[in-house]
PDB file of C-alpha atoms in Angstrom:
ATOM      1  CA  UNK A   1      -2.092 -17.356  -2.845  1.00 45.00           C
ATOM      2  CA  UNK A   2       1.489 -17.546  -2.893  1.00 53.00           C
ATOM      3  CA  UNK A   3       2.831 -15.861   0.333  1.00 54.00           C
ATOM      4  CA  UNK A   4       5.818 -13.504  -0.769  1.00 81.00           C
ATOM      5  CA  UNK A   5       6.243 -12.286   2.872  1.00 85.00           C
ATOM      6  CA  UNK A   6       5.945 -14.115   6.482  1.00 85.00           C
ATOM      7  CA  UNK A   7       6.243 -13.679   9.148  1.00 87.00           C
ATOM      8  CA  UNK A   8       7.768 -15.939  11.991  1.00 87.00           C
ATOM      9  CA  UNK A   9       7.049 -14.699  15.545  1.00 89.00           C
ATOM     10  CA  UNK A  10       5.825 -12.026  17.261  1.00 89.00           C
ATOM     11  CA  UNK A  11       5.608 -10.683  20.793  1.00 90.00           C
ATOM     12  CA  UNK A  12       5.858  -9.369  23.612  1.00 92.00           C
ATOM     13  CA  UNK A  13       9.209  -8.251  26.057  1.00 92.00           C
ATOM     14  CA  UNK A  14       8.003  -6.880  29.699  1.00 93.00           C
ATOM     15  CA  UNK A  15      10.477  -4.320  30.915  1.00 92.00           C
ATOM     16  CA  UNK A  16      13.550  -6.500  32.117  1.00 91.00           C
ATOM     17  CA  UNK A  17      17.285  -6.630  31.602  1.00 91.00           C
ATOM     18  CA  UNK A  18      17.273  -9.076  28.546  1.00 89.00           C
ATOM     19  CA  UNK A  19      19.868  -8.015  25.637  1.00 92.00           C
ATOM     20  CA  UNK A  20      20.349  -9.096  22.869  1.00 93.00           C
ATOM     21  CA  UNK A  21      23.784 -10.144  20.982  1.00 90.00           C
ATOM     22  CA  UNK A  22      26.117  -9.279  19.185  1.00 93.00           C
ATOM     23  CA  UNK A  23      24.752 -11.309  16.826  1.00 94.00           C
ATOM     24  CA  UNK A  24      22.910 -11.717  13.350  1.00 92.00           C
ATOM     25  CA  UNK A  25      20.136 -13.299  12.424  1.00 90.00           C
ATOM     26  CA  UNK A  26      18.323 -14.726   9.028  1.00 93.00           C
ATOM     27  CA  UNK A  27      15.347 -12.676   9.560  1.00 94.00           C
ATOM     28  CA  UNK A  28      14.437  -9.346   9.593  1.00 96.00           C
ATOM     29  CA  UNK A  29      12.884  -8.667  12.949  1.00 95.00           C
ATOM     30  CA  UNK A  30      10.999  -4.863  13.836  1.00 96.00           C
ATOM     31  CA  UNK A  31      10.943  -4.102  17.945  1.00 96.00           C
ATOM     32  CA  UNK A  32       8.680  -1.230  18.342  1.00 96.00           C
ATOM     33  CA  UNK A  33       9.495   0.691  21.915  1.00 96.00           C
ATOM     34  CA  UNK A  34       5.982   1.104  24.099  1.00 95.00           C
ATOM     35  CA  UNK A  35       8.112   2.562  27.329  1.00 95.00           C
ATOM     36  CA  UNK A  36      11.384   3.071  28.485  1.00 96.00           C
ATOM     37  CA  UNK A  37      14.690   3.554  27.262  1.00 96.00           C
ATOM     38  CA  UNK A  38      16.759   1.185  25.044  1.00 95.00           C
ATOM     39  CA  UNK A  39      20.396   0.988  22.684  1.00 96.00           C
ATOM     40  CA  UNK A  40      21.475  -0.727  19.579  1.00 95.00           C
ATOM     41  CA  UNK A  41      24.480  -1.169  17.820  1.00 95.00           C
ATOM     42  CA  UNK A  42      25.575  -2.156  14.602  1.00 93.00           C
ATOM     43  CA  UNK A  43      27.943  -0.448  12.047  1.00 89.00           C
ATOM     44  CA  UNK A  44      30.108   0.720  14.672  1.00 89.00           C
ATOM     45  CA  UNK A  45      27.479   3.312  15.708  1.00 92.00           C
ATOM     46  CA  UNK A  46      24.883   3.206  19.143  1.00 93.00           C
ATOM     47  CA  UNK A  47      21.600   4.670  18.736  1.00 95.00           C
ATOM     48  CA  UNK A  48      19.367   5.847  21.691  1.00 93.00           C
ATOM     49  CA  UNK A  49      15.835   4.636  21.455  1.00 94.00           C
ATOM     50  CA  UNK A  50      11.833   5.630  23.159  1.00 94.00           C
ATOM     51  CA  UNK A  51       9.233   5.199  23.560  1.00 94.00           C
ATOM     52  CA  UNK A  52       7.749   5.567  19.719  1.00 93.00           C
ATOM     53  CA  UNK A  53      10.590   4.825  18.376  1.00 95.00           C
ATOM     54  CA  UNK A  54      11.186   1.479  16.384  1.00 95.00           C
ATOM     55  CA  UNK A  55      14.555  -0.136  14.991  1.00 96.00           C
ATOM     56  CA  UNK A  56      14.720  -2.950  12.666  1.00 96.00           C
ATOM     57  CA  UNK A  57      17.399  -5.583  13.124  1.00 95.00           C
ATOM     58  CA  UNK A  58      18.448  -6.287   9.225  1.00 96.00           C
ATOM     59  CA  UNK A  59      19.749 -10.130   8.631  1.00 94.00           C
ATOM     60  CA  UNK A  60      22.542 -11.356   8.428  1.00 93.00           C
ATOM     61  CA  UNK A  61      23.930  -7.978   9.909  1.00 93.00           C
ATOM     62  CA  UNK A  62      25.708  -7.766  13.247  1.00 94.00           C
ATOM     63  CA  UNK A  63      23.629  -6.516  16.049  1.00 95.00           C
ATOM     64  CA  UNK A  64      23.343  -5.806  19.967  1.00 95.00           C
ATOM     65  CA  UNK A  65      20.416  -4.424  21.854  1.00 96.00           C
ATOM     66  CA  UNK A  66      19.924  -3.408  25.133  1.00 96.00           C
ATOM     67  CA  UNK A  67      18.193  -1.145  27.937  1.00 96.00           C
ATOM     68  CA  UNK A  68      18.725   1.210  29.727  1.00 95.00           C
ATOM     69  CA  UNK A  69      19.307  -0.611  33.501  1.00 94.00           C
ATOM     70  CA  UNK A  70      17.229   2.391  34.826  1.00 95.00           C
ATOM     71  CA  UNK A  71      14.045   2.578  33.423  1.00 96.00           C
ATOM     72  CA  UNK A  72      14.609  -0.431  30.760  1.00 96.00           C
ATOM     73  CA  UNK A  73      11.992  -0.593  27.833  1.00 96.00           C
ATOM     74  CA  UNK A  74       9.716  -2.929  27.315  1.00 96.00           C
ATOM     75  CA  UNK A  75       8.194  -3.580  23.526  1.00 96.00           C
ATOM     76  CA  UNK A  76       6.629  -5.972  20.719  1.00 94.00           C
ATOM     77  CA  UNK A  77       8.597  -7.310  17.889  1.00 94.00           C
ATOM     78  CA  UNK A  78       7.565  -8.781  14.496  1.00 94.00           C
ATOM     79  CA  UNK A  79      10.176 -10.885  12.729  1.00 94.00           C
ATOM     80  CA  UNK A  80       9.490 -11.858   9.167  1.00 94.00           C
ATOM     81  CA  UNK A  81      11.427 -12.939   5.581  1.00 92.00           C
ATOM     82  CA  UNK A  82      10.704 -14.152   1.701  1.00 88.00           C
ATOM     83  CA  UNK A  83      10.603 -12.542  -1.071  1.00 85.00           C
ATOM     84  CA  UNK A  84       8.773  -9.316  -0.725  1.00 87.00           C
ATOM     85  CA  UNK A  85      11.139  -8.697   3.076  1.00 90.00           C
ATOM     86  CA  UNK A  86      14.108  -6.452   1.040  1.00 90.00           C
ATOM     87  CA  UNK A  87      11.900  -5.260  -1.837  1.00 88.00           C
ATOM     88  CA  UNK A  88       9.420  -3.945   1.080  1.00 89.00           C
ATOM     89  CA  UNK A  89      12.138  -2.928   3.381  1.00 92.00           C
ATOM     90  CA  UNK A  90      14.023  -0.567   0.795  1.00 90.00           C
ATOM     91  CA  UNK A  91      11.019   1.327   0.644  1.00 88.00           C
ATOM     92  CA  UNK A  92      11.534   2.274   4.256  1.00 90.00           C
ATOM     93  CA  UNK A  93      13.255   4.298   6.110  1.00 91.00           C
ATOM     94  CA  UNK A  94      15.583   1.475   7.768  1.00 92.00           C
ATOM     95  CA  UNK A  95      18.716   1.239   6.656  1.00 92.00           C
ATOM     96  CA  UNK A  96      22.046  -0.384   7.328  1.00 90.00           C
ATOM     97  CA  UNK A  97      23.247   2.606   8.368  1.00 91.00           C
ATOM     98  CA  UNK A  98      20.393   4.324   9.996  1.00 92.00           C
ATOM     99  CA  UNK A  99      18.168   0.759  11.296  1.00 94.00           C
ATOM    100  CA  UNK A 100      16.425   3.454  13.727  1.00 95.00           C
ATOM    101  CA  UNK A 101      12.870   5.588  13.216  1.00 93.00           C
ATOM    102  CA  UNK A 102      12.457   7.464  16.131  1.00 91.00           C
ATOM    103  CA  UNK A 103       8.892   8.842  17.165  1.00 87.00           C
ATOM    104  CA  UNK A 104       5.948   7.009  15.396  1.00 89.00           C
ATOM    105  CA  UNK A 105       3.181   7.213  18.249  1.00 88.00           C
ATOM    106  CA  UNK A 106       0.257   5.141  18.398  1.00 90.00           C
ATOM    107  CA  UNK A 107       1.152   2.010  16.241  1.00 92.00           C
ATOM    108  CA  UNK A 108       1.496  -0.519  19.383  1.00 92.00           C
ATOM    109  CA  UNK A 109      -1.861  -2.010  17.573  1.00 92.00           C
ATOM    110  CA  UNK A 110      -0.292  -2.946  14.320  1.00 91.00           C
ATOM    111  CA  UNK A 111       2.491  -4.393  16.032  1.00 91.00           C
ATOM    112  CA  UNK A 112       0.451  -6.837  16.923  1.00 87.00           C
ATOM    113  CA  UNK A 113       0.262  -9.382  14.512  1.00 85.00           C
ATOM    114  CA  UNK A 114      -1.003 -12.650  15.343  1.00 80.00           C
ATOM    115  CA  UNK A 115      -4.949 -13.589  16.240  1.00 68.00           C
ATOM    116  CA  UNK A 116      -5.928 -16.198  19.038  1.00 63.00           C
ATOM    117  CA  UNK A 117      -7.787 -18.920  17.645  1.00 60.00           C
ATOM    118  CA  UNK A 118      -6.492 -18.848  14.108  1.00 62.00           C
ATOM    119  CA  UNK A 119      -4.708 -21.715  12.287  1.00 62.00           C
ATOM    120  CA  UNK A 120      -3.613 -23.028   9.561  1.00 63.00           C
ATOM    121  CA  UNK A 121      -3.505 -21.400   5.836  1.00 64.00           C
ATOM    122  CA  UNK A 122      -5.885 -18.416   6.565  1.00 68.00           C
ATOM    123  CA  UNK A 123      -3.302 -17.385   9.480  1.00 74.00           C
ATOM    124  CA  UNK A 124      -0.871 -16.942   7.163  1.00 78.00           C
ATOM    125  CA  UNK A 125      -2.523 -15.048   5.024  1.00 81.00           C
ATOM    126  CA  UNK A 126      -3.791 -12.810   7.031  1.00 83.00           C
ATOM    127  CA  UNK A 127      -0.441 -12.515   9.011  1.00 85.00           C
ATOM    128  CA  UNK A 128       1.220 -12.135   6.011  1.00 85.00           C
ATOM    129  CA  UNK A 129      -1.286  -8.986   5.416  1.00 88.00           C
ATOM    130  CA  UNK A 130      -0.508  -7.479   8.855  1.00 90.00           C
ATOM    131  CA  UNK A 131       2.823  -7.519   8.146  1.00 90.00           C
ATOM    132  CA  UNK A 132       2.161  -5.650   4.932  1.00 90.00           C
ATOM    133  CA  UNK A 133       0.169  -3.185   6.147  1.00 92.00           C
ATOM    134  CA  UNK A 134       2.501  -2.397   9.306  1.00 92.00           C
ATOM    135  CA  UNK A 135       5.983  -1.689   7.528  1.00 92.00           C
ATOM    136  CA  UNK A 136       3.365   0.778   4.722  1.00 91.00           C
ATOM    137  CA  UNK A 137       3.779   2.967   8.050  1.00 91.00           C
ATOM    138  CA  UNK A 138       7.663   2.762   8.006  1.00 91.00           C
ATOM    139  CA  UNK A 139       7.201   3.924   3.837  1.00 89.00           C
ATOM    140  CA  UNK A 140       9.232   7.351   3.294  1.00 81.00           C
ATOM    141  CA  UNK A 141       7.548   9.817   1.648  1.00 69.00           C
ATOM    142  CA  UNK A 142       7.558  10.933  -1.851  1.00 56.00           C
ATOM    143  CA  UNK A 143      10.293  12.967  -3.525  1.00 50.00           C
ATOM    144  CA  UNK A 144       9.677  16.087  -5.359  1.00 43.00           C
ATOM    145  CA  UNK A 145      11.055  14.582  -8.754  1.00 45.00           C
ATOM    146  CA  UNK A 146       8.956  12.140  -8.815  1.00 47.00           C
ATOM    147  CA  UNK A 147       5.501  14.159  -7.536  1.00 46.00           C
ATOM    148  CA  UNK A 148       4.580  14.527 -11.234  1.00 47.00           C
ATOM    149  CA  UNK A 149       4.473  10.866 -12.590  1.00 50.00           C
ATOM    150  CA  UNK A 150       3.406   9.479  -9.262  1.00 74.00           C
ATOM    151  CA  UNK A 151       0.529  11.566  -9.308  1.00 82.00           C
ATOM    152  CA  UNK A 152      -0.556  10.773 -12.697  1.00 85.00           C
ATOM    153  CA  UNK A 153      -0.214   6.691 -11.098  1.00 87.00           C
ATOM    154  CA  UNK A 154      -2.635   7.477  -8.721  1.00 87.00           C
ATOM    155  CA  UNK A 155      -5.082   9.496 -10.832  1.00 90.00           C
ATOM    156  CA  UNK A 156      -5.051   6.847 -12.910  1.00 91.00           C
ATOM    157  CA  UNK A 157      -5.303   4.213 -10.371  1.00 90.00           C
ATOM    158  CA  UNK A 158      -8.257   5.641  -9.227  1.00 91.00           C
ATOM    159  CA  UNK A 159     -10.204   5.906 -12.546  1.00 93.00           C
ATOM    160  CA  UNK A 160      -9.364   2.410 -12.765  1.00 92.00           C
ATOM    161  CA  UNK A 161     -10.971   1.834  -9.382  1.00 91.00           C
ATOM    162  CA  UNK A 162     -13.939   4.320  -9.222  1.00 92.00           C
ATOM    163  CA  UNK A 163     -14.850   4.499 -13.016  1.00 93.00           C
ATOM    164  CA  UNK A 164     -18.714   2.844 -12.127  1.00 93.00           C
ATOM    165  CA  UNK A 165     -19.050   6.009  -9.800  1.00 92.00           C
ATOM    166  CA  UNK A 166     -21.333   8.066 -11.323  1.00 91.00           C
ATOM    167  CA  UNK A 167     -20.145  11.146  -9.280  1.00 91.00           C
ATOM    168  CA  UNK A 168     -16.823  10.511 -10.428  1.00 91.00           C
ATOM    169  CA  UNK A 169     -15.538  13.625 -12.605  1.00 91.00           C
ATOM    170  CA  UNK A 170     -12.526  15.990 -12.687  1.00 91.00           C
ATOM    171  CA  UNK A 171     -13.354  17.977 -10.576  1.00 89.00           C
ATOM    172  CA  UNK A 172     -13.327  15.211  -7.726  1.00 88.00           C
ATOM    173  CA  UNK A 173     -10.571  13.447  -9.117  1.00 89.00           C
ATOM    174  CA  UNK A 174      -9.007  16.996  -8.213  1.00 86.00           C
ATOM    175  CA  UNK A 175      -9.858  16.790  -4.890  1.00 85.00           C
ATOM    176  CA  UNK A 176      -9.204  13.207  -4.163  1.00 83.00           C
ATOM    177  CA  UNK A 177      -5.785  14.132  -4.992  1.00 81.00           C
ATOM    178  CA  UNK A 178      -5.765  17.560  -3.409  1.00 78.00           C
ATOM    179  CA  UNK A 179      -4.241  19.069  -6.530  1.00 81.00           C
ATOM    180  CA  UNK A 180      -5.960  21.872  -8.800  1.00 85.00           C
ATOM    181  CA  UNK A 181      -7.909  20.908 -11.992  1.00 86.00           C
ATOM    182  CA  UNK A 182      -5.585  22.549 -14.416  1.00 88.00           C
ATOM    183  CA  UNK A 183      -2.500  20.530 -12.989  1.00 85.00           C
ATOM    184  CA  UNK A 184      -4.399  17.352 -13.476  1.00 88.00           C
ATOM    185  CA  UNK A 185      -4.984  18.507 -17.034  1.00 90.00           C
ATOM    186  CA  UNK A 186      -1.401  19.150 -17.646  1.00 88.00           C
ATOM    187  CA  UNK A 187      -0.159  15.961 -16.298  1.00 87.00           C
ATOM    188  CA  UNK A 188      -2.594  13.971 -17.902  1.00 90.00           C
ATOM    189  CA  UNK A 189      -1.465  15.734 -21.446  1.00 91.00           C
ATOM    190  CA  UNK A 190       1.854  15.053 -20.629  1.00 87.00           C
ATOM    191  CA  UNK A 191       1.539  11.458 -19.358  1.00 88.00           C
ATOM    192  CA  UNK A 192      -1.402   9.841 -21.321  1.00 89.00           C
ATOM    193  CA  UNK A 193      -1.675  12.690 -24.761  1.00 91.00           C
ATOM    194  CA  UNK A 194      -5.458  13.640 -23.381  1.00 92.00           C
ATOM    195  CA  UNK A 195      -8.074  15.382 -20.516  1.00 93.00           C
ATOM    196  CA  UNK A 196      -8.114  13.879 -17.276  1.00 93.00           C
ATOM    197  CA  UNK A 197     -12.108  13.836 -18.555  1.00 94.00           C
ATOM    198  CA  UNK A 198     -11.171  11.733 -21.884  1.00 94.00           C
ATOM    199  CA  UNK A 199      -9.200   8.595 -19.968  1.00 95.00           C
ATOM    200  CA  UNK A 200     -12.536   8.789 -17.784  1.00 95.00           C
ATOM    201  CA  UNK A 201     -14.304   8.224 -20.836  1.00 95.00           C
ATOM    202  CA  UNK A 202     -11.982   6.021 -22.493  1.00 94.00           C
ATOM    203  CA  UNK A 203     -12.041   3.540 -19.388  1.00 95.00           C
ATOM    204  CA  UNK A 204     -15.303   3.565 -19.058  1.00 95.00           C
ATOM    205  CA  UNK A 205     -15.664   2.599 -22.983  1.00 95.00           C
ATOM    206  CA  UNK A 206     -13.503  -0.263 -22.745  1.00 94.00           C
ATOM    207  CA  UNK A 207     -15.052  -1.726 -19.471  1.00 95.00           C
ATOM    208  CA  UNK A 208     -18.971  -1.181 -21.854  1.00 95.00           C
ATOM    209  CA  UNK A 209     -17.609  -3.404 -24.494  1.00 94.00           C
ATOM    210  CA  UNK A 210     -16.160  -5.886 -21.983  1.00 93.00           C
ATOM    211  CA  UNK A 211     -19.520  -6.168 -20.377  1.00 94.00           C
ATOM    212  CA  UNK A 212     -21.195  -6.013 -23.564  1.00 94.00           C
ATOM    213  CA  UNK A 213     -19.069  -9.470 -24.898  1.00 92.00           C
ATOM    214  CA  UNK A 214     -18.806 -11.192 -22.298  1.00 91.00           C
ATOM    215  CA  UNK A 215     -22.443 -11.444 -20.321  1.00 91.00           C
ATOM    216  CA  UNK A 216     -26.084 -11.088 -20.759  1.00 91.00           C
ATOM    217  CA  UNK A 217     -26.837  -7.660 -18.972  1.00 93.00           C
ATOM    218  CA  UNK A 218     -29.037  -5.238 -21.014  1.00 94.00           C
ATOM    219  CA  UNK A 219     -27.479  -1.665 -22.110  1.00 95.00           C
ATOM    220  CA  UNK A 220     -29.132   0.325 -19.251  1.00 95.00           C
ATOM    221  CA  UNK A 221     -27.909  -2.359 -16.411  1.00 96.00           C
ATOM    222  CA  UNK A 222     -24.239  -1.670 -19.103  1.00 95.00           C
ATOM    223  CA  UNK A 223     -24.322   2.060 -18.713  1.00 95.00           C
ATOM    224  CA  UNK A 224     -24.645   1.670 -14.793  1.00 95.00           C
ATOM    225  CA  UNK A 225     -22.468  -0.676 -14.366  1.00 95.00           C
ATOM    226  CA  UNK A 226     -19.788   2.192 -16.070  1.00 95.00           C
ATOM    227  CA  UNK A 227     -21.412   4.762 -13.924  1.00 94.00           C
ATOM    228  CA  UNK A 228     -23.978   6.273 -16.937  1.00 95.00           C
ATOM    229  CA  UNK A 229     -27.538   6.713 -15.718  1.00 93.00           C
ATOM    230  CA  UNK A 230     -28.385   7.661 -18.452  1.00 94.00           C
ATOM    231  CA  UNK A 231     -28.664   4.940 -21.146  1.00 94.00           C
ATOM    232  CA  UNK A 232     -29.513   7.411 -24.300  1.00 95.00           C
ATOM    233  CA  UNK A 233     -26.534   9.573 -23.534  1.00 95.00           C
ATOM    234  CA  UNK A 234     -24.270   6.568 -22.685  1.00 95.00           C
ATOM    235  CA  UNK A 235     -24.998   5.048 -26.377  1.00 95.00           C
ATOM    236  CA  UNK A 236     -24.493   8.377 -27.674  1.00 95.00           C
ATOM    237  CA  UNK A 237     -20.873   8.295 -26.059  1.00 94.00           C
ATOM    238  CA  UNK A 238     -20.274   4.305 -27.013  1.00 95.00           C
ATOM    239  CA  UNK A 239     -21.603   4.890 -30.694  1.00 94.00           C
ATOM    240  CA  UNK A 240     -18.997   7.524 -30.791  1.00 93.00           C
ATOM    241  CA  UNK A 241     -15.981   5.998 -29.326  1.00 91.00           C
ATOM    242  CA  UNK A 242     -16.515   2.334 -31.252  1.00 91.00           C
ATOM    243  CA  UNK A 243     -18.238   3.572 -33.864  1.00 92.00           C
ATOM    244  CA  UNK A 244     -21.062   1.071 -33.824  1.00 93.00           C
ATOM    245  CA  UNK A 245     -24.063   1.048 -30.783  1.00 94.00           C
ATOM    246  CA  UNK A 246     -23.744  -0.516 -28.148  1.00 94.00           C
ATOM    247  CA  UNK A 247     -26.019  -3.540 -29.131  1.00 93.00           C
ATOM    248  CA  UNK A 248     -24.807  -3.718 -32.427  1.00 93.00           C
ATOM    249  CA  UNK A 249     -21.650  -4.378 -30.579  1.00 93.00           C
ATOM    250  CA  UNK A 250     -22.550  -6.973 -28.710  1.00 91.00           C
ATOM    251  CA  UNK A 251     -23.827  -8.737 -32.154  1.00 89.00           C
ATOM    252  CA  UNK A 252     -20.996  -8.562 -33.922  1.00 85.00           C
ATOM    253  CA  UNK A 253     -18.654  -9.382 -30.931  1.00 75.00           C
ATOM    254  CA  UNK A 254     -16.762 -12.875 -31.915  1.00 68.00           C
ATOM    255  CA  UNK A 255     -18.106 -16.080 -30.465  1.00 54.00           C
ATOM    256  CA  UNK A 256     -16.461 -16.804 -27.217  1.00 48.00           C
ATOM    257  CA  UNK A 257     -15.196 -12.869 -26.250  1.00 43.00           C
TER     258      UNK A 257
END
């Protein structure tokens, strides 16, 4: 696994009068306030933070942050860097102009990246996965102009990941996406030129063809593997799409296919 994101530090700061800056860092540093109050100063602006708020220190940007003297904050922080860091941060609400996200309660467990007793390559991969997960909780909500494209992408991804389930049908797909069947139909016709049911069938038939040429599975087993309980029904669909029966398709497949 080639890591594109690295957790370089993760720790806890108890309530005290510790302050940092003004200065800059080479990494992103995400802080989460557990209790108390404090302030972040950057870009000529001052931001007030309290329990459940978070702020992100951007690399190579001047930051100053310090606690409220009468109610000093306690917080957790995660430092990270890597080729994916900038791309991921760009999907969050954090910006250099406003590096603060307010009122995100319940995220404390996600900020505890490190695991006692875990070392070596496995630890790096697991910590990286946890940073990815943590950042998704700060991702921006989708805006309306991208709604149609996004629903279609979600639908096709769901089909690609669930084609083997016998219960997968248009009704279940619409239910999973919380949209009307008619809306889903229009999306598929607009973006793919075929209906949702046709798309499901096409995905299943393509996978069936792969299994027939690359494995020794029986036709019954192939049918089950792509979401059909009835092998005869599967065979009829396969012949209709491919113009040949599953058995003949296997016989005619090039060796090594």
